Amino acid sequence: MSASRRQPVILVGPPGAGCSSAARALAALRGTASTDLAEQTAAGLGVEPELALVMAPEAQYRRVEEACALRLIAQARAEGTVVALGSGCLGAGPVRAALAALADSGGRIIALTASTRRLASRNGLDAPRSVALGTVRHEFTLMLHAREAQCRQVADRVVDTTDLEAEQVAALLDSSGARQ
């Protein structure tokens, strides 16, 4: 089946859930393209992906992120690609509306999650921290819970990646109807 006839798949999830790596692995299994919102947003800002959140003011980052998310959702819908959307853009009403339209047309939206401990570890928050930084882990946990709730609202399925590698997540999604 051609890639243009494949069902689009959007992966959403909090930081560290594995959206980017699972999207690449799933796209490889499907023989289609994958795109990553964080990479596209950084490119739109003209900065390296690992620096985008600290180099751009929050409001500018979110504007560029929303525009990129809407473009990637439309592209996935047209081409049947796999998109790692993450969760930061889910606060934008137009993005949620675009995801609802994609789901109504048969696209899949999969929420990836993991235990708080695993997410903290994947984000480098499992090391001792200076008291000068305050309650970083507590703030991170609050953000995770809010983002996970947003992900569950837009998704048609939730997959726990706590004990899974990206290839295992991709195989699970590929065998469970993530493609036509």
mmCIF file of C-alpha atoms in Angstrom:
data_model
loop_
_atom_site.group_PDB
_atom_site.id
_atom_site.type_symbol
_atom_site.label_atom_id
_atom_site.label_comp_id
_atom_site.label_asym_id
_atom_site.label_seq_id
_atom_site.Cartn_x
_atom_site.Cartn_y
_atom_site.Cartn_z
ATOM 1 C CA MET A 1 0.000 0.000 0.000
ATOM 2 C CA SER A 2 1.352 3.438 -0.823
ATOM 3 C CA ALA A 3 2.330 5.766 1.980
ATOM 4 C CA SER A 4 -0.302 8.274 0.836
ATOM 5 C CA ARG A 5 -3.037 5.726 1.636
ATOM 6 C CA ARG A 6 -1.733 4.831 5.077
ATOM 7 C CA GLN A 7 -3.590 5.892 8.158
ATOM 8 C CA PRO A 8 -1.869 8.852 9.813
ATOM 9 C CA VAL A 9 -0.551 8.275 13.333
ATOM 10 C CA ILE A 10 0.090 11.074 15.815
ATOM 11 C CA LEU A 11 2.018 10.293 19.006
ATOM 12 C CA VAL A 12 1.396 12.561 21.975
ATOM 13 C CA GLY A 13 2.910 12.347 25.433
ATOM 14 C CA PRO A 14 4.756 14.194 28.155
ATOM 15 C CA PRO A 15 8.510 14.790 27.958
ATOM 16 C CA GLY A 16 10.337 11.482 28.166
ATOM 17 C CA ALA A 17 7.419 9.267 27.100
ATOM 18 C CA GLY A 18 9.253 8.342 23.907
ATOM 19 C CA CYS A 19 7.189 10.039 21.196
ATOM 20 C CA SER A 20 10.181 10.976 19.028
ATOM 21 C CA SER A 21 11.966 7.635 19.108
ATOM 22 C CA ALA A 22 8.742 5.613 18.816
ATOM 23 C CA ALA A 23 7.641 7.739 15.835
ATOM 24 C CA ARG A 24 10.911 7.027 14.019
ATOM 25 C CA ALA A 25 10.676 3.306 14.792
ATOM 26 C CA LEU A 26 7.003 3.075 13.745
ATOM 27 C CA ALA A 27 7.659 4.980 10.519
ATOM 28 C CA ALA A 28 10.513 2.588 9.713
ATOM 29 C CA LEU A 29 8.198 -0.402 10.239
ATOM 30 C CA ARG A 30 5.521 1.171 8.052
ATOM 31 C CA GLY A 31 7.943 2.309 5.369
ATOM 32 C CA THR A 32 6.794 5.900 5.658
ATOM 33 C CA ALA A 33 8.108 9.209 6.907
ATOM 34 C CA SER A 34 8.095 10.519 10.450
ATOM 35 C CA THR A 35 8.389 14.074 11.651
ATOM 36 C CA ASP A 36 9.079 15.514 15.067
ATOM 37 C CA LEU A 37 7.379 18.683 16.275
ATOM 38 C CA ALA A 38 10.262 19.690 18.548
ATOM 39 C CA GLU A 39 12.723 19.518 15.638
ATOM 40 C CA GLN A 40 10.379 21.449 13.342
ATOM 41 C CA THR A 41 9.765 24.104 15.994
ATOM 42 C CA ALA A 42 13.506 24.532 16.573
ATOM 43 C CA ALA A 43 14.065 24.863 12.830
ATOM 44 C CA GLY A 44 11.312 27.467 12.682
ATOM 45 C CA LEU A 45 13.078 29.385 15.428
ATOM 46 C CA GLY A 46 16.478 28.954 13.776
ATOM 47 C CA VAL A 47 18.048 27.211 16.772
ATOM 48 C CA GLU A 48 19.291 23.759 17.680
ATOM 49 C CA PRO A 49 16.515 21.466 19.050
ATOM 50 C CA GLU A 50 18.174 20.990 22.434
ATOM 51 C CA LEU A 51 18.362 24.783 22.899
ATOM 52 C CA ALA A 52 14.979 25.862 21.535
ATOM 53 C CA LEU A 53 13.172 26.024 24.869
ATOM 54 C CA VAL A 54 15.849 28.191 26.439
ATOM 55 C CA MET A 55 16.794 30.372 23.453
ATOM 56 C CA ALA A 56 13.314 31.622 22.581
ATOM 57 C CA PRO A 57 10.855 33.400 24.842
ATOM 58 C CA GLU A 58 7.996 31.082 25.877
ATOM 59 C CA ALA A 59 5.304 32.994 23.938
ATOM 60 C CA GLN A 60 7.361 32.961 20.735
ATOM 61 C CA TYR A 61 8.195 29.281 21.153
ATOM 62 C CA ARG A 62 4.510 28.379 21.618
ATOM 63 C CA ARG A 63 3.422 30.456 18.566
ATOM 64 C CA VAL A 64 5.946 28.728 16.325
ATOM 65 C CA GLU A 65 5.144 25.351 17.889
ATOM 66 C CA GLU A 66 1.405 25.774 17.229
ATOM 67 C CA ALA A 67 1.972 26.748 13.591
ATOM 68 C CA CYS A 68 4.314 23.787 13.080
ATOM 69 C CA ALA A 69 1.898 21.390 14.818
ATOM 70 C CA LEU A 70 -0.982 22.452 12.583
ATOM 71 C CA ARG A 71 1.199 22.007 9.479
ATOM 72 C CA LEU A 72 2.406 18.564 10.598
ATOM 73 C CA ILE A 73 -1.117 17.360 11.412
ATOM 74 C CA ALA A 74 -2.312 18.469 7.964
ATOM 75 C CA GLN A 75 0.697 16.783 6.356
ATOM 76 C CA ALA A 76 0.068 13.549 8.266
ATOM 77 C CA ARG A 77 -3.570 13.615 7.198
ATOM 78 C CA ALA A 78 -2.630 14.105 3.538
ATOM 79 C CA GLU A 79 0.320 11.711 3.403
ATOM 80 C CA GLY A 80 -0.349 9.098 6.086
ATOM 81 C CA THR A 81 2.835 9.846 7.980
ATOM 82 C CA VAL A 82 3.789 9.409 11.628
ATOM 83 C CA VAL A 83 4.203 12.547 13.757
ATOM 84 C CA ALA A 84 5.775 12.919 17.197
ATOM 85 C CA LEU A 85 3.734 15.795 18.570
ATOM 86 C CA GLY A 86 4.658 15.601 22.250
ATOM 87 C CA SER A 87 2.330 17.491 24.577
ATOM 88 C CA GLY A 88 3.333 21.147 24.812
ATOM 89 C CA CYS A 89 1.125 22.153 21.891
ATOM 90 C CA LEU A 90 -2.026 20.522 23.303
ATOM 91 C CA GLY A 91 -2.886 23.687 25.206
ATOM 92 C CA ALA A 92 -3.698 25.377 21.887
ATOM 93 C CA GLY A 93 -7.344 25.121 20.836
ATOM 94 C CA PRO A 94 -6.585 25.040 17.085
ATOM 95 C CA VAL A 95 -4.237 22.082 17.604
ATOM 96 C CA ARG A 96 -6.872 20.146 19.582
ATOM 97 C CA ALA A 97 -9.437 20.938 16.851
ATOM 98 C CA ALA A 98 -7.066 19.700 14.136
ATOM 99 C CA LEU A 99 -6.468 16.492 16.094
ATOM 100 C CA ALA A 100 -10.222 15.959 16.506
ATOM 101 C CA ALA A 101 -10.708 16.398 12.753
ATOM 102 C CA LEU A 102 -7.877 13.952 12.067
ATOM 103 C CA ALA A 103 -9.461 11.400 14.416
ATOM 104 C CA ASP A 104 -12.864 11.907 12.765
ATOM 105 C CA SER A 105 -11.296 11.093 9.396
ATOM 106 C CA GLY A 106 -9.750 7.838 10.650
ATOM 107 C CA GLY A 107 -6.376 9.017 11.882
ATOM 108 C CA ARG A 108 -4.920 7.499 15.025
ATOM 109 C CA ILE A 109 -3.813 9.537 18.015
ATOM 110 C CA ILE A 110 -1.821 7.494 20.483
ATOM 111 C CA ALA A 111 -0.857 8.809 23.923
ATOM 112 C CA LEU A 112 2.428 7.497 25.261
ATOM 113 C CA THR A 113 3.056 7.643 28.975
ATOM 114 C CA ALA A 114 5.381 6.184 31.571
ATOM 115 C CA SER A 115 5.721 6.160 35.326
ATOM 116 C CA THR A 116 6.632 9.474 36.920
ATOM 117 C CA ARG A 117 9.893 7.944 38.103
ATOM 118 C CA ARG A 118 10.811 6.825 34.561
ATOM 119 C CA LEU A 119 9.841 10.191 33.048
ATOM 120 C CA ALA A 120 11.916 12.023 35.659
ATOM 121 C CA SER A 121 14.867 9.768 34.921
ATOM 122 C CA ARG A 122 14.542 10.210 31.150
ATOM 123 C CA ASN A 123 14.533 13.976 31.700
ATOM 124 C CA GLY A 124 17.599 13.936 33.953
ATOM 125 C CA LEU A 125 15.720 14.725 37.149
ATOM 126 C CA ASP A 126 16.802 11.642 39.078
ATOM 127 C CA ALA A 127 20.083 13.149 40.264
ATOM 128 C CA PRO A 128 20.560 15.108 43.479
ATOM 129 C CA ARG A 129 19.822 18.807 42.964
ATOM 130 C CA SER A 130 20.907 21.982 44.685
ATOM 131 C CA VAL A 131 18.344 23.471 47.041
ATOM 132 C CA ALA A 132 18.826 26.719 45.113
ATOM 133 C CA LEU A 133 16.820 25.138 42.287
ATOM 134 C CA GLY A 134 13.773 24.714 44.497
ATOM 135 C CA THR A 135 11.308 21.890 44.054
ATOM 136 C CA VAL A 136 12.137 21.049 40.451
ATOM 137 C CA ARG A 137 10.886 17.472 40.676
ATOM 138 C CA HIS A 138 7.601 18.561 42.278
ATOM 139 C CA GLU A 139 7.011 21.163 39.549
ATOM 140 C CA PHE A 140 7.917 18.576 36.905
ATOM 141 C CA THR A 141 5.433 16.104 38.396
ATOM 142 C CA LEU A 142 2.653 18.706 38.356
ATOM 143 C CA MET A 143 3.419 19.476 34.713
ATOM 144 C CA LEU A 144 3.442 15.760 33.857
ATOM 145 C CA HIS A 145 0.018 15.182 35.368
ATOM 146 C CA ALA A 146 -1.465 18.142 33.501
ATOM 147 C CA ARG A 147 0.111 17.082 30.212
ATOM 148 C CA GLU A 148 -0.903 13.438 30.606
ATOM 149 C CA ALA A 149 -4.516 14.524 31.170
ATOM 150 C CA GLN A 150 -4.412 16.577 27.959
ATOM 151 C CA CYS A 151 -2.935 13.638 26.061
ATOM 152 C CA ARG A 152 -5.620 11.244 27.273
ATOM 153 C CA GLN A 153 -8.327 13.719 26.183
ATOM 154 C CA VAL A 154 -7.187 13.709 22.554
ATOM 155 C CA ALA A 155 -6.014 10.090 22.215
ATOM 156 C CA ASP A 156 -7.885 7.012 21.140
ATOM 157 C CA ARG A 157 -5.357 4.764 22.903
ATOM 158 C CA VAL A 158 -2.800 5.024 25.708
ATOM 159 C CA VAL A 159 0.427 2.997 25.747
ATOM 160 C CA ASP A 160 2.680 2.817 28.805
ATOM 161 C CA THR A 161 6.334 2.928 27.734
ATOM 162 C CA THR A 162 7.823 2.565 31.206
ATOM 163 C CA ASP A 163 9.474 -0.774 30.441
ATOM 164 C CA LEU A 164 9.514 -0.630 26.626
ATOM 165 C CA GLU A 165 12.122 0.367 24.070
ATOM 166 C CA ALA A 166 11.058 2.438 21.043
ATOM 167 C CA GLU A 167 11.106 -0.595 18.748
ATOM 168 C CA GLN A 168 8.806 -2.489 21.115
ATOM 169 C CA VAL A 169 6.357 0.415 21.186
ATOM 170 C CA ALA A 170 6.442 0.593 17.388
ATOM 171 C CA ALA A 171 5.841 -3.145 17.035
ATOM 172 C CA LEU A 172 2.937 -2.949 19.466
ATOM 173 C CA LEU A 173 1.349 -0.071 17.548
ATOM 174 C CA ASP A 174 2.042 -1.640 14.167
ATOM 175 C CA SER A 175 0.404 -4.920 15.166
ATOM 176 C CA SER A 176 -2.624 -3.259 16.749
ATOM 177 C CA GLY A 177 -4.115 -1.441 13.826
ATOM 178 C CA ALA A 178 -1.861 1.577 13.601
ATOM 179 C CA ARG A 179 -1.837 1.086 9.836
ATOM 180 C CA GLN A 180 -4.401 0.254 7.230
#
